[in-house]
Amino acid sequence: MSKNLDEILSILKSIEKIELYTRDYSDPDIFFEANYQKIFNDKIDLLVAISEELEKKDTELKNDLGKNAG
């Protein structure tokens, strides 16, 4: 469980970074127009990090997350 907790915390940190990048923008269009390439690349890097962390999850946790998503 400790390993899962560490991975979940890593995911939450990545999500927090995305929130920090986007907090000054009222909608997605304004976000992508302002400093487009750097912010876009940073966002993609964070989404990749989230994806990689999710891949590490065991099957049971993936199933639990899937049940709660719907």
JSON list of C-alpha atoms in Angstrom, two decimals:
[
{"chain": "A", "resi": 1, "resn": "MET", "atom": "CA", "xyz": [0.00, 0.00, 0.00]},
{"chain": "A", "resi": 2, "resn": "SER", "atom": "CA", "xyz": [2.89, 2.39, 0.73]},
{"chain": "A", "resi": 3, "resn": "LYS", "atom": "CA", "xyz": [4.12, 2.07, -2.86]},
{"chain": "A", "resi": 4, "resn": "ASN", "atom": "CA", "xyz": [0.65, 2.86, -4.17]},
{"chain": "A", "resi": 5, "resn": "LEU", "atom": "CA", "xyz": [0.45, 5.86, -1.87]},
{"chain": "A", "resi": 6, "resn": "ASP", "atom": "CA", "xyz": [3.78, 7.20, -3.15]},
{"chain": "A", "resi": 7, "resn": "GLU", "atom": "CA", "xyz": [2.63, 6.80, -6.74]},
{"chain": "A", "resi": 8, "resn": "ILE", "atom": "CA", "xyz": [-0.70, 8.48, -6.03]},
{"chain": "A", "resi": 9, "resn": "LEU", "atom": "CA", "xyz": [1.10, 11.40, -4.37]},
{"chain": "A", "resi": 10, "resn": "SER", "atom": "CA", "xyz": [3.33, 11.72, -7.45]},
{"chain": "A", "resi": 11, "resn": "ILE", "atom": "CA", "xyz": [0.23, 11.88, -9.66]},
{"chain": "A", "resi": 12, "resn": "LEU", "atom": "CA", "xyz": [-1.34, 14.51, -7.43]},
{"chain": "A", "resi": 13, "resn": "LYS", "atom": "CA", "xyz": [1.83, 16.62, -7.57]},
{"chain": "A", "resi": 14, "resn": "SER", "atom": "CA", "xyz": [1.71, 16.51, -11.37]},
{"chain": "A", "resi": 15, "resn": "ILE", "atom": "CA", "xyz": [-1.93, 17.53, -11.36]},
{"chain": "A", "resi": 16, "resn": "GLU", "atom": "CA", "xyz": [-1.11, 20.39, -8.99]},
{"chain": "A", "resi": 17, "resn": "LYS", "atom": "CA", "xyz": [1.56, 21.62, -11.41]},
{"chain": "A", "resi": 18, "resn": "ILE", "atom": "CA", "xyz": [-0.99, 21.63, -14.23]},
{"chain": "A", "resi": 19, "resn": "GLU", "atom": "CA", "xyz": [-3.33, 23.66, -12.00]},
{"chain": "A", "resi": 20, "resn": "LEU", "atom": "CA", "xyz": [-0.53, 26.15, -11.30]},
{"chain": "A", "resi": 21, "resn": "TYR", "atom": "CA", "xyz": [0.25, 26.54, -15.02]},
{"chain": "A", "resi": 22, "resn": "THR", "atom": "CA", "xyz": [-3.39, 27.17, -15.89]},
{"chain": "A", "resi": 23, "resn": "ARG", "atom": "CA", "xyz": [-4.59, 29.26, -12.92]},
{"chain": "A", "resi": 24, "resn": "ASP", "atom": "CA", "xyz": [-4.08, 32.61, -14.65]},
{"chain": "A", "resi": 25, "resn": "TYR", "atom": "CA", "xyz": [-6.20, 31.69, -17.67]},
{"chain": "A", "resi": 26, "resn": "SER", "atom": "CA", "xyz": [-9.97, 31.82, -17.73]},
{"chain": "A", "resi": 27, "resn": "ASP", "atom": "CA", "xyz": [-10.43, 29.27, -20.50]},
{"chain": "A", "resi": 28, "resn": "PRO", "atom": "CA", "xyz": [-8.40, 26.77, -22.57]},
{"chain": "A", "resi": 29, "resn": "ASP", "atom": "CA", "xyz": [-8.19, 29.03, -25.64]},
{"chain": "A", "resi": 30, "resn": "ILE", "atom": "CA", "xyz": [-6.50, 31.82, -23.69]},
{"chain": "A", "resi": 31, "resn": "PHE", "atom": "CA", "xyz": [-4.21, 29.29, -22.03]},
{"chain": "A", "resi": 32, "resn": "PHE", "atom": "CA", "xyz": [-2.97, 27.90, -25.33]},
{"chain": "A", "resi": 33, "resn": "GLU", "atom": "CA", "xyz": [-2.55, 31.32, -26.95]},
{"chain": "A", "resi": 34, "resn": "ALA", "atom": "CA", "xyz": [-0.32, 32.64, -24.13]},
{"chain": "A", "resi": 35, "resn": "ASN", "atom": "CA", "xyz": [3.25, 31.36, -24.32]},
{"chain": "A", "resi": 36, "resn": "TYR", "atom": "CA", "xyz": [1.85, 28.46, -26.30]},
{"chain": "A", "resi": 37, "resn": "GLN", "atom": "CA", "xyz": [4.81, 26.21, -26.96]},
{"chain": "A", "resi": 38, "resn": "LYS", "atom": "CA", "xyz": [6.48, 26.22, -23.54]},
{"chain": "A", "resi": 39, "resn": "ILE", "atom": "CA", "xyz": [3.30, 25.81, -21.56]},
{"chain": "A", "resi": 40, "resn": "PHE", "atom": "CA", "xyz": [1.99, 23.20, -23.97]},
{"chain": "A", "resi": 41, "resn": "ASN", "atom": "CA", "xyz": [5.20, 21.17, -23.72]},
{"chain": "A", "resi": 42, "resn": "ASP", "atom": "CA", "xyz": [5.17, 21.45, -19.92]},
{"chain": "A", "resi": 43, "resn": "LYS", "atom": "CA", "xyz": [1.57, 20.28, -19.84]},
{"chain": "A", "resi": 44, "resn": "ILE", "atom": "CA", "xyz": [2.32, 17.33, -22.11]},
{"chain": "A", "resi": 45, "resn": "ASP", "atom": "CA", "xyz": [5.30, 16.35, -19.94]},
{"chain": "A", "resi": 46, "resn": "LEU", "atom": "CA", "xyz": [3.07, 16.34, -16.88]},
{"chain": "A", "resi": 47, "resn": "LEU", "atom": "CA", "xyz": [0.40, 14.29, -18.59]},
{"chain": "A", "resi": 48, "resn": "VAL", "atom": "CA", "xyz": [3.05, 11.77, -19.65]},
{"chain": "A", "resi": 49, "resn": "ALA", "atom": "CA", "xyz": [4.26, 11.59, -16.04]},
{"chain": "A", "resi": 50, "resn": "ILE", "atom": "CA", "xyz": [0.70, 10.95, -14.89]},
{"chain": "A", "resi": 51, "resn": "SER", "atom": "CA", "xyz": [0.28, 8.26, -17.53]},
{"chain": "A", "resi": 52, "resn": "GLU", "atom": "CA", "xyz": [3.51, 6.54, -16.53]},
{"chain": "A", "resi": 53, "resn": "GLU", "atom": "CA", "xyz": [2.50, 6.54, -12.87]},
{"chain": "A", "resi": 54, "resn": "LEU", "atom": "CA", "xyz": [-0.90, 5.11, -13.72]},
{"chain": "A", "resi": 55, "resn": "GLU", "atom": "CA", "xyz": [0.75, 2.29, -15.67]},
{"chain": "A", "resi": 56, "resn": "LYS", "atom": "CA", "xyz": [2.54, 1.27, -12.50]},
{"chain": "A", "resi": 57, "resn": "LYS", "atom": "CA", "xyz": [-0.70, 0.71, -10.64]},
{"chain": "A", "resi": 58, "resn": "ASP", "atom": "CA", "xyz": [-1.67, -2.84, -9.91]},
{"chain": "A", "resi": 59, "resn": "THR", "atom": "CA", "xyz": [-4.73, -4.31, -11.59]},
{"chain": "A", "resi": 60, "resn": "GLU", "atom": "CA", "xyz": [-6.88, -4.07, -8.47]},
{"chain": "A", "resi": 61, "resn": "LEU", "atom": "CA", "xyz": [-6.25, -0.36, -8.06]},
{"chain": "A", "resi": 62, "resn": "LYS", "atom": "CA", "xyz": [-6.93, 0.26, -11.77]},
{"chain": "A", "resi": 63, "resn": "ASN", "atom": "CA", "xyz": [-10.26, -1.55, -11.43]},
{"chain": "A", "resi": 64, "resn": "ASP", "atom": "CA", "xyz": [-11.14, 0.46, -8.32]},
{"chain": "A", "resi": 65, "resn": "LEU", "atom": "CA", "xyz": [-10.34, 3.73, -10.09]},
{"chain": "A", "resi": 66, "resn": "GLY", "atom": "CA", "xyz": [-12.37, 2.66, -13.13]},
{"chain": "A", "resi": 67, "resn": "LYS", "atom": "CA", "xyz": [-15.42, 1.90, -11.01]},
{"chain": "A", "resi": 68, "resn": "ASN", "atom": "CA", "xyz": [-15.30, 5.31, -9.39]},
{"chain": "A", "resi": 69, "resn": "ALA", "atom": "CA", "xyz": [-14.77, 7.18, -12.67]},
{"chain": "A", "resi": 70, "resn": "GLY", "atom": "CA", "xyz": [-18.10, 6.20, -14.16]}
]
